[in-house]
XYZ file of C-alpha atoms in Angstrom:
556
model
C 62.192 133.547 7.850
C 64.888 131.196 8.426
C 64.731 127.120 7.227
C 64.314 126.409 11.318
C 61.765 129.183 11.515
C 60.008 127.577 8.779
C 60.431 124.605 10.461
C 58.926 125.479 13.837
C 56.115 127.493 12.002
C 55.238 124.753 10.559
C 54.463 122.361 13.542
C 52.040 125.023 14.703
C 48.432 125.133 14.287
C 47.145 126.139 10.746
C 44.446 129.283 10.866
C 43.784 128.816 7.350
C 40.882 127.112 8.116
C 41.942 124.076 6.307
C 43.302 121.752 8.953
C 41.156 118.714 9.832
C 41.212 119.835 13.574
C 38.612 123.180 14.405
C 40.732 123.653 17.589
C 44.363 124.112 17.944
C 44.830 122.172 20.684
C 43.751 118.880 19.158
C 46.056 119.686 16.299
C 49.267 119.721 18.427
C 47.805 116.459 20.029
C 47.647 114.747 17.028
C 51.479 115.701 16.440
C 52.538 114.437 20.576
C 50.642 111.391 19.689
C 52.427 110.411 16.298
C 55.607 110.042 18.269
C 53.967 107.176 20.689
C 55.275 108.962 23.885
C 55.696 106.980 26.907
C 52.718 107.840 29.661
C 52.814 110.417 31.631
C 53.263 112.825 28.558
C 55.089 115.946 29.985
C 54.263 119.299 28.733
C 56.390 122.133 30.139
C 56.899 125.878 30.553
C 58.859 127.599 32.495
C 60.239 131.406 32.485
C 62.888 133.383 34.701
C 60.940 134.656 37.411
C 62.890 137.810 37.713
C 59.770 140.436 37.549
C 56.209 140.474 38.409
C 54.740 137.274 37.112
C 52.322 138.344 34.483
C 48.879 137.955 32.412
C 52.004 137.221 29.517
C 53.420 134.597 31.847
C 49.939 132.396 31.578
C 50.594 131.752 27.665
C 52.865 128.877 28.617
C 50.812 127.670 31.364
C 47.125 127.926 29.554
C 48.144 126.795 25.981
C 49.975 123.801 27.987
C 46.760 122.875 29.471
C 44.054 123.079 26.755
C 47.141 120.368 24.696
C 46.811 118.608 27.932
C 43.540 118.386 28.197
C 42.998 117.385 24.592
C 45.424 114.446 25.381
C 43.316 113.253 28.946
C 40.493 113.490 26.710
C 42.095 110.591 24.783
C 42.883 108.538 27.411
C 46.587 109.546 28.090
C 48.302 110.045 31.821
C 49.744 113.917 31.380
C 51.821 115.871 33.899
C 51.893 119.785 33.674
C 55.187 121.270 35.010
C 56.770 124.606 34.874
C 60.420 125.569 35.601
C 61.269 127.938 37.704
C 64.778 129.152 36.320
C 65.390 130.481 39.418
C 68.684 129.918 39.168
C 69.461 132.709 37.008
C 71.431 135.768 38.356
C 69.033 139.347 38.768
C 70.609 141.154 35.938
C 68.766 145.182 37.193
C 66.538 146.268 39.723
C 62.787 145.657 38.460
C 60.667 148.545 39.267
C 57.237 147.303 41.169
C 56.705 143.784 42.771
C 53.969 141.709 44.076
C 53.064 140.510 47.701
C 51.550 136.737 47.586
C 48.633 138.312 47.435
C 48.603 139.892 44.070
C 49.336 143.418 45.375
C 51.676 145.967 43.313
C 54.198 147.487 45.409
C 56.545 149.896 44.789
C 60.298 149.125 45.393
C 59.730 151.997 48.512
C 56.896 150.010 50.270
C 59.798 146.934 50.570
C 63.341 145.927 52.087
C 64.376 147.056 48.299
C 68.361 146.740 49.714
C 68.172 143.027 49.043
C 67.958 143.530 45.554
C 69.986 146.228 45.279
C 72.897 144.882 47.325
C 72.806 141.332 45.798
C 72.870 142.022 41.561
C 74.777 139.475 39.579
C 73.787 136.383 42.236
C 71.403 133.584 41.088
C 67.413 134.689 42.317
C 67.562 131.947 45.275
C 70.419 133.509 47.109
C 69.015 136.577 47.426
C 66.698 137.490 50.213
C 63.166 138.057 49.715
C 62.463 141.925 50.112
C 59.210 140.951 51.629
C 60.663 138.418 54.457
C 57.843 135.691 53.694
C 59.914 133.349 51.465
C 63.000 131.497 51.525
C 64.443 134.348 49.005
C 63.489 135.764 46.693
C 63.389 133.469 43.528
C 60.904 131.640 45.529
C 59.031 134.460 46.306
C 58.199 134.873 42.589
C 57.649 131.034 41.968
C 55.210 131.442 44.288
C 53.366 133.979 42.563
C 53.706 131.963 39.450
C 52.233 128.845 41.037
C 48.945 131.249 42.710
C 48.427 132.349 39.278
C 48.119 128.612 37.920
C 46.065 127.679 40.859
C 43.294 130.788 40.164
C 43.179 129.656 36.953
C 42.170 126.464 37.897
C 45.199 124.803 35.856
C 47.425 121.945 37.841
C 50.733 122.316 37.642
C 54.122 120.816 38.855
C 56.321 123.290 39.536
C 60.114 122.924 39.250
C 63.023 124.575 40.480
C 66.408 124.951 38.309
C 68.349 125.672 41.678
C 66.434 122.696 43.362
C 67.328 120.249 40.035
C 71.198 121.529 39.911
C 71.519 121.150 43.900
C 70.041 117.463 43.513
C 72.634 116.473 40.441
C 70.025 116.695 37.806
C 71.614 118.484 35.556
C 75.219 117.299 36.504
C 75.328 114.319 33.701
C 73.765 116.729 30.899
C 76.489 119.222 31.924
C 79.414 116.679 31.948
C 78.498 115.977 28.144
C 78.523 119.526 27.142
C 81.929 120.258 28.477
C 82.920 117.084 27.021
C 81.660 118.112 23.301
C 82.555 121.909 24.289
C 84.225 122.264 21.178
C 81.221 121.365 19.016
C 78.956 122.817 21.642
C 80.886 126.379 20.719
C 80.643 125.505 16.718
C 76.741 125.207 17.033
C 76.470 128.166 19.274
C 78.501 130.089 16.801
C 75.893 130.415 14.214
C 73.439 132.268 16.699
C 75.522 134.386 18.444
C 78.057 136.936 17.765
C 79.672 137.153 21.015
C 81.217 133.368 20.880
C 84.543 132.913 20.572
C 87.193 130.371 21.452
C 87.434 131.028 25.186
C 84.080 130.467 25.352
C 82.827 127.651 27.526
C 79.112 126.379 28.226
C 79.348 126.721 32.158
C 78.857 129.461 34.238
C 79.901 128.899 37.944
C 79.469 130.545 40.802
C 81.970 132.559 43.232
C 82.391 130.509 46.488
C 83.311 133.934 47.732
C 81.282 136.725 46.703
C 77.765 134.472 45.046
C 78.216 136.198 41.764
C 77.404 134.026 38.732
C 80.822 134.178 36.618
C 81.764 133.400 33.138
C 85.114 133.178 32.969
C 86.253 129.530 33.342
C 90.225 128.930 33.122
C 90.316 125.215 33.628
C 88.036 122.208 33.453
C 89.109 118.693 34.966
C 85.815 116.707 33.976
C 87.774 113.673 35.568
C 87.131 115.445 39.337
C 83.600 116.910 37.774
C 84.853 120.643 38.717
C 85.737 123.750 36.462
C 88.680 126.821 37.608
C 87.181 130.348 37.605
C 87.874 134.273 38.331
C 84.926 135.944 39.646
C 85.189 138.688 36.753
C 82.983 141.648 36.121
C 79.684 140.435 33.640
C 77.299 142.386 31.535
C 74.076 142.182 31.869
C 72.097 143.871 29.469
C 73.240 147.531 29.337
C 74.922 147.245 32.659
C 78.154 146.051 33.944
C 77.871 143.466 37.099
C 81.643 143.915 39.074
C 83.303 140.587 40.008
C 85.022 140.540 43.405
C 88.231 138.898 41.698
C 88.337 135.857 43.130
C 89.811 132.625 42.184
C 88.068 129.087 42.853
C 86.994 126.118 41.964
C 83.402 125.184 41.505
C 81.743 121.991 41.248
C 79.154 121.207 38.645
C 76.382 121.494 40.752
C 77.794 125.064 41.848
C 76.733 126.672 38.945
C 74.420 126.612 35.606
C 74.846 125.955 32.069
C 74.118 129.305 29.805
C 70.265 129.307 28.724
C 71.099 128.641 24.965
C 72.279 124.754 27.331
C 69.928 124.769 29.767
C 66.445 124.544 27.775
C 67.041 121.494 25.919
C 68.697 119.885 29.203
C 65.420 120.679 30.544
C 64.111 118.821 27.831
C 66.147 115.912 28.500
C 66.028 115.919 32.144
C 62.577 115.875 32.671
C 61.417 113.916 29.077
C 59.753 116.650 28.072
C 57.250 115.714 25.531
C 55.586 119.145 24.201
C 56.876 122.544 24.845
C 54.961 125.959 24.112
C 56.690 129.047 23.684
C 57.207 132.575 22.712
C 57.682 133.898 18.947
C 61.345 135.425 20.365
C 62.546 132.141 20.504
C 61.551 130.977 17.363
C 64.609 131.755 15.365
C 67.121 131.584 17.749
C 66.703 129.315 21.386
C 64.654 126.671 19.876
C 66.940 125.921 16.960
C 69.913 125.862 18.662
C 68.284 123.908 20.995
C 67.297 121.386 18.609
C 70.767 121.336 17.330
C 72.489 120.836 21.057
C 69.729 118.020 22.187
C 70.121 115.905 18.471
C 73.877 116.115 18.371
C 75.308 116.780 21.789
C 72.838 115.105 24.138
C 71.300 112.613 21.657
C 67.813 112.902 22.466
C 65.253 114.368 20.122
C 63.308 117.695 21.317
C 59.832 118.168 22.618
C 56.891 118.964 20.041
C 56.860 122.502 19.753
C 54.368 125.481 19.167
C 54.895 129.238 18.847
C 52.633 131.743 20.013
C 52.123 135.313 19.799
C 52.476 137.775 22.365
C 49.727 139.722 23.444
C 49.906 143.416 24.502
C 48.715 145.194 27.771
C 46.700 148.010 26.971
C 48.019 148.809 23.106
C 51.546 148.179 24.566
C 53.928 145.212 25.263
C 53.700 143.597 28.746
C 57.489 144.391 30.571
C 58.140 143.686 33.853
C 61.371 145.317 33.801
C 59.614 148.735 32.943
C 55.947 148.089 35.584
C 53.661 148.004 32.441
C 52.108 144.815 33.449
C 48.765 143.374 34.669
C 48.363 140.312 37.043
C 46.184 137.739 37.360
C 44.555 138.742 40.563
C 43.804 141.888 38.853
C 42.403 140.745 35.818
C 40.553 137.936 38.082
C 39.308 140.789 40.183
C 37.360 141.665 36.704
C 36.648 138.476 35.164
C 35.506 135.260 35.749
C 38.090 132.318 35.690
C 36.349 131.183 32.577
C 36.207 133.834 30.642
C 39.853 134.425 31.157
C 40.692 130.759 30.286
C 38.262 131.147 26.812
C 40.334 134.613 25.708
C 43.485 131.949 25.443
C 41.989 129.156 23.240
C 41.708 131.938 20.760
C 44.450 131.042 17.474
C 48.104 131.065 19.611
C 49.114 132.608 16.309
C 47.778 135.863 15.732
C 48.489 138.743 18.173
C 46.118 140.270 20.211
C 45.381 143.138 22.564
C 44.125 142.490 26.040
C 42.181 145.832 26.517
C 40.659 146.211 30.022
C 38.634 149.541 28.523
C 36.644 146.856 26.333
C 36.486 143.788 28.742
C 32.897 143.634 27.792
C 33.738 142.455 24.220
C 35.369 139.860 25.640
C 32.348 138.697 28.102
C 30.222 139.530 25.309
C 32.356 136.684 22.992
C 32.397 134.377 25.920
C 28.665 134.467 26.545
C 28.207 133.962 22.762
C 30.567 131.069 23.019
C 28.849 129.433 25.917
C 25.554 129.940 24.079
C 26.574 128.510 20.936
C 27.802 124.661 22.868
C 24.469 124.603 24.194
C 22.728 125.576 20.448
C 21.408 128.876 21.427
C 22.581 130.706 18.578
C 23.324 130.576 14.730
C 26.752 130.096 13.868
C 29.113 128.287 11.526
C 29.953 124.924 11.687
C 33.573 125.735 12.627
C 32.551 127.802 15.394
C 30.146 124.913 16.528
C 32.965 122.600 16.122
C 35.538 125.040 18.574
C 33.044 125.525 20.976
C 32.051 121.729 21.380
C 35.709 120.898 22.168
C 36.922 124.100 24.090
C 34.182 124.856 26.126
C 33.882 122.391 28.567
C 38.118 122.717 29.264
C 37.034 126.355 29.860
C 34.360 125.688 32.562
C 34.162 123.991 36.057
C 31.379 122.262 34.868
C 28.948 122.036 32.152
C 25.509 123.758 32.921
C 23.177 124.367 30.668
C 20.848 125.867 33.591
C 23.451 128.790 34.544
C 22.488 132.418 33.583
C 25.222 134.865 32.287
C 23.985 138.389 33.226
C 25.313 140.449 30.495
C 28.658 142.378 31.840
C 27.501 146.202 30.625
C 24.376 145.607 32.423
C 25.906 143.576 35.418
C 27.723 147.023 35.682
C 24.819 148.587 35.900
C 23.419 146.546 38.983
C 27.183 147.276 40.491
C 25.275 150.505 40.625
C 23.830 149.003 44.714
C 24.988 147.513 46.870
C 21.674 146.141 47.526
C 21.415 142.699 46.491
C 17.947 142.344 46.368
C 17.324 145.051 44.166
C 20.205 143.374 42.041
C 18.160 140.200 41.596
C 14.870 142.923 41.175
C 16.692 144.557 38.404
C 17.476 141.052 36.984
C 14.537 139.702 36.863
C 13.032 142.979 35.657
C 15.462 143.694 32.588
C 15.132 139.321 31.499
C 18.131 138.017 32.289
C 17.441 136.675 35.248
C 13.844 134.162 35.188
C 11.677 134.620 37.941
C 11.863 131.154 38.935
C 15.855 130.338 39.318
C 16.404 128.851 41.860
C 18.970 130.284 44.093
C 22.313 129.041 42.983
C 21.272 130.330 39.556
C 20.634 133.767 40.957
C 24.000 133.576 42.914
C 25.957 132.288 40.189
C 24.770 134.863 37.820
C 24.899 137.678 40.442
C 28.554 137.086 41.211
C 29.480 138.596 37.436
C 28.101 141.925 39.150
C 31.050 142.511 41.578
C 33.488 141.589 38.676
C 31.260 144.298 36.740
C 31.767 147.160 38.838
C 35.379 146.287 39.704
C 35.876 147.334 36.104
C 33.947 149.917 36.318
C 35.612 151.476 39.019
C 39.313 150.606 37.579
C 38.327 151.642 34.070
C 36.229 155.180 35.266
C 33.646 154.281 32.209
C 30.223 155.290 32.029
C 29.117 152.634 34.466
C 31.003 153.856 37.366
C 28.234 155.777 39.110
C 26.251 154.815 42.475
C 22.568 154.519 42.571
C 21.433 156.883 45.228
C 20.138 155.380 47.753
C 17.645 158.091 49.295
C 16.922 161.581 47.765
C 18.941 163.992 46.414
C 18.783 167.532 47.394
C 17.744 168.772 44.855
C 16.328 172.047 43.337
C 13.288 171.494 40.697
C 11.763 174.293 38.662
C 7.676 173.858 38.363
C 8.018 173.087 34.478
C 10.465 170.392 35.640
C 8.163 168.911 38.535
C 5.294 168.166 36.064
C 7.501 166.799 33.777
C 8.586 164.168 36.437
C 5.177 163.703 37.496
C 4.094 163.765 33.972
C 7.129 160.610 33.773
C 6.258 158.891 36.979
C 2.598 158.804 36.070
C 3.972 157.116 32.671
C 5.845 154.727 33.958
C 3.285 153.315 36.640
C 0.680 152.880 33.736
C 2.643 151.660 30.921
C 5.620 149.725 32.608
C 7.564 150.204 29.382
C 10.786 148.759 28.562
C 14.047 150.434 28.685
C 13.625 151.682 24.665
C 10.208 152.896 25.253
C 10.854 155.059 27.823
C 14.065 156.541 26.707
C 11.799 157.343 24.182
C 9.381 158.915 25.813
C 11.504 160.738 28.341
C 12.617 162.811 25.151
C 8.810 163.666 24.153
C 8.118 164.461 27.461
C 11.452 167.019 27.919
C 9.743 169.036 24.619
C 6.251 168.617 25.673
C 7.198 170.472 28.903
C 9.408 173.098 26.866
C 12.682 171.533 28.681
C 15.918 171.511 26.475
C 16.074 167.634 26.106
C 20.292 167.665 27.704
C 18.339 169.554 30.594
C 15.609 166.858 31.485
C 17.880 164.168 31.185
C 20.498 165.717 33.560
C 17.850 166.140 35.696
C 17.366 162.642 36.132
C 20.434 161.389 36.140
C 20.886 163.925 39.554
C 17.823 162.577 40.845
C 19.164 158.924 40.725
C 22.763 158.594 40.547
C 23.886 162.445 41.981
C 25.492 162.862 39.209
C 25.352 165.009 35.716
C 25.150 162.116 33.346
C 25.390 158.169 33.417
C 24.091 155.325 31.445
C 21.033 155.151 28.879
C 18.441 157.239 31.609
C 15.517 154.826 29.427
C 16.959 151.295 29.967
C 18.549 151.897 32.984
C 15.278 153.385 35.188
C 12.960 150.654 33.412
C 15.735 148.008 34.902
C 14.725 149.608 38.935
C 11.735 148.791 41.019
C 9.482 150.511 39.059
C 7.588 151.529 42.720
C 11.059 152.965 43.710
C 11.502 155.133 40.165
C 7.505 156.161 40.607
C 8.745 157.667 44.535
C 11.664 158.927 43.065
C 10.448 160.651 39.931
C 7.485 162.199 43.105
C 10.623 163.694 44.734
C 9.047 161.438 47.927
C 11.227 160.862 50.868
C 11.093 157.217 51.033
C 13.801 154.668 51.777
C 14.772 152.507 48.723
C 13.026 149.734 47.899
């Protein structure tokens, strides 16, 4: 680790357990506020909106808002934006994209030629393949702005091409060719490729829209810069130029990235500034560098984060191994996606749909523990008294979390009242809710079963709904009757009878795998499914009695 890495490490949240703040986000308050910023504080993020917008794309935007929040809670006027740097060329075809509604599509299912036909121009000139949007840079700041908005988080959204066409940036860019000289010196100590014809503008062909980088003349006096549209690289690939020779003004054009985040900075008085561990050692420093000496402002407050993975594996847009936030919101709650980022923005983490219910499961035990439901340390007290009400719509200590693995299991119907039977039968649902409570906690069940379905786990079976036809062996009909009679005496719970469904399977002479088969054929149509016990003590019980009788009679 580098001096600057050091540097930028150290203005991040300590996970030692030592700090004076239990949540993060009130540590890199207390750093914004020891500068006395002027009101409205500005926190920012912003990313190239080249691919699908991601889950990964929400670190920016959600660790943003839990600082911001922290701040409003203080009193302090804060404004949330994100840039789109939409003014960036597409370097390669991405492989899937998203309609404004979420959906996955392959590059077939779109007017993919737009893309194709259009490589080295900045994202807003190109069209958008799906014919909704002004192009298609603002196809994908739209996505990125729907994501924000499901997540309940308000943000500002900004355009690069929007700032440059305006004269934004103009000034900012004026001083950097100005100090180009020292602007190459810094620049030299992060990157190889620098040498002395290199020059901090990149301006774009008036004749073929390509994004060039080779300038032959600057006249600062006129505010213009002399190109040749020549052929670029772009990651592994070679964008052709079309050879022509112009002159662009400084609002036709960009500055290189290494010059454009910390004129962002400037530009829009960027206060506090989030961002990925990638950056750490290279961007930000630099950065810091161009905005003290070249632009004479100081930089935002910064924080690293972590990435998270997808699945055991990195999130890429560029290769379609990526998740979105209508998908995940198709599965979750907004609130239990908002908790699983105030977790430590320092330690890496795996978001792994297959165990979703660990993360319910943590957010339940997080809700319960701000309303004192549960024994826990005073650190986890401490989190959950400051986190959880940025996490929620509102606080409620009256609303009923239906646990997910057994929400799952009501996903089982489509029956709502036998949903709120189940419920109610099973505890976690009182008798007497009233019937927001009962919708509230009932609309975890759809979220349930979507994962259910998406995952193929051992909750993705349908309860069925009249009776099988099945074949049943005389042993086997007493033991059912032998069950049924069982379970309309005793009522057990769900431990009791999977229990007893054993004892009755050897009482009967029935291999125990055999009986339980049975059943799960009998009310799901299927050769196996959840715990038989818990999940028949969780129906009607009149509707298992009928069942378990083989009697033809509608469900309950």
């Amino acid at each position: 680790m580098t001096e600057n890495d050091a540097s930028v490490q150290s203005d991040a949240v300590d996970d030692t357990g030592t700090d004076h703040r239990a949540f993060w986000a009130d540590e890199v308050a207390d750093k914004i506020e020891t500068r006395d910023p002027a009101e409205p504080i500005t926190i920012k993020g912003g990313v190239s909106p080249s691919g699908v917008p991601h889950i990964g794309h929400l670190n920016e935007i959600l660790r943003g808002y839990f600082v911001a929040e922290a701040l409003r809670d203080r009193g302090y006027t804060v404004e949330q934006v994100f840039t789109s740097d939409d003014k960036d060329r597409l370097r390669k075809m991405p492989r899937t994209l998203a309609s404004l509604d979420g959906e996955i599509v392959g590059l077939d299912d779109v007017d993919a030629g737009a893309l194709g036909q259009n490589l080295g121009k900045p994202l807003t000139d190109i069209p958008d393949p799906f014919g909704c949007c002004s192009s298609f840079g603002a196809h994908q700041t739209e996505l990125l702005r729907k994501s924000a908005e499901a997540m309940g988080v308000p943000i500002n959204v900004v355009s690069n091409t929007e700032l440059y066409a305006e004269g934004a940036f103009e000034a900012v860019t004026r001083t950097v060719l100005e100090h180009r000289e020292r602007a190459r010196e810094i620049l030299t100590d992060y990157q190889e490729k620098v040498d002395d014809t290199y020059v901090p503008f990149i301006p774009q062909c008036e004749s073929c829209g390509h994004l060039t980088e080779t300038v032959t003349a600057i006249d600062l006096a006129e505010g213009t810069v002399d190109y040749v549209c020549d052929a670029v690289t772009a990651g592994d690939r070679v964008i052709d130029g079309c050879g022509h020779e112009g002159t662009a003004t400084l609002r036709e054009g960009k500055l290189p990235w290494r010059f454009e985040w910390p004129a962002q900075w400037t530009i829009l008085g960027v206060d506090f500034e989030p961002f990925g561990k990638d950056h750490a050692s290279g961007s930000w420093p630099s950065g810091t560098e161009i905005c003290q000496e070249l632009l004479t402002t100081e930089p935002p407050v910064p924080m690293v984060y972590e990435w998270f993975t997808y699945n055991g594996a990195a999130l890429s847009s560029s290769s379609g191994h990526v998740i979105t936030v209508n998908e995940v919101l198709s599965m979750l709650e907004p609130e239990v996606f908002r908790y699983f980022f105030t977790k430590d923005p320092k330690r890496a983490r795996d978001f792994d749909v297959q165990r979703l219910d660990q993360l319910v499961d943590e957010f339940d035990r997080f809700e319960s523990t701000y309303f004192d439901r549960v024994d826990v340390t005073d650190r986890e007290r401490a989190i959950a008294e400051r986190a959880y009400p940025m996490v929620v719509d509102s606080v409620r200590e009256d609303r009923v979390r239906i646990p997910y693995t057994f929400a799952a299991v009501l996903g089982m119907t489509d029956d709502r009242k036998l949903r709120a039977s189940m419920a109610r039968r099973s505890g976690h649902l009182p008798d007497d809710a009233p019937e927001w409570v009962v919708d509230d906690a009932l609309a975890r069940v759809e979220k349930a079963r979507t994962w259910a379905v998406q995952t193929d786990n051992e909750y993705n079976y349908r309860l069925a709904e009249s009776l099988p036809d099945i074949s049943v062996s005389e042993n086997e009909a007493a033991a059912l009757d032998s069950l049924a009679d069982f379970i309309e005496r005793e009522n057990p719970d769900g431990e009791t009878l999977q229990q007893h469904i054993y004892d009755i399977a050897r009482e009967h002479g029935i291999e125990v795998g055999d009986f339980f088969e049975l059943g799960y054929r009998l009310f799901l149509e299927q050769p196996q499914g959840p715990r038989l016990g818990p999940f028949l003590a969780a129906v009607s019980q009149s509707f298992v009695v009928r069942r378990l009788r083989r009697e033809r009679t509608p469900m309950e």
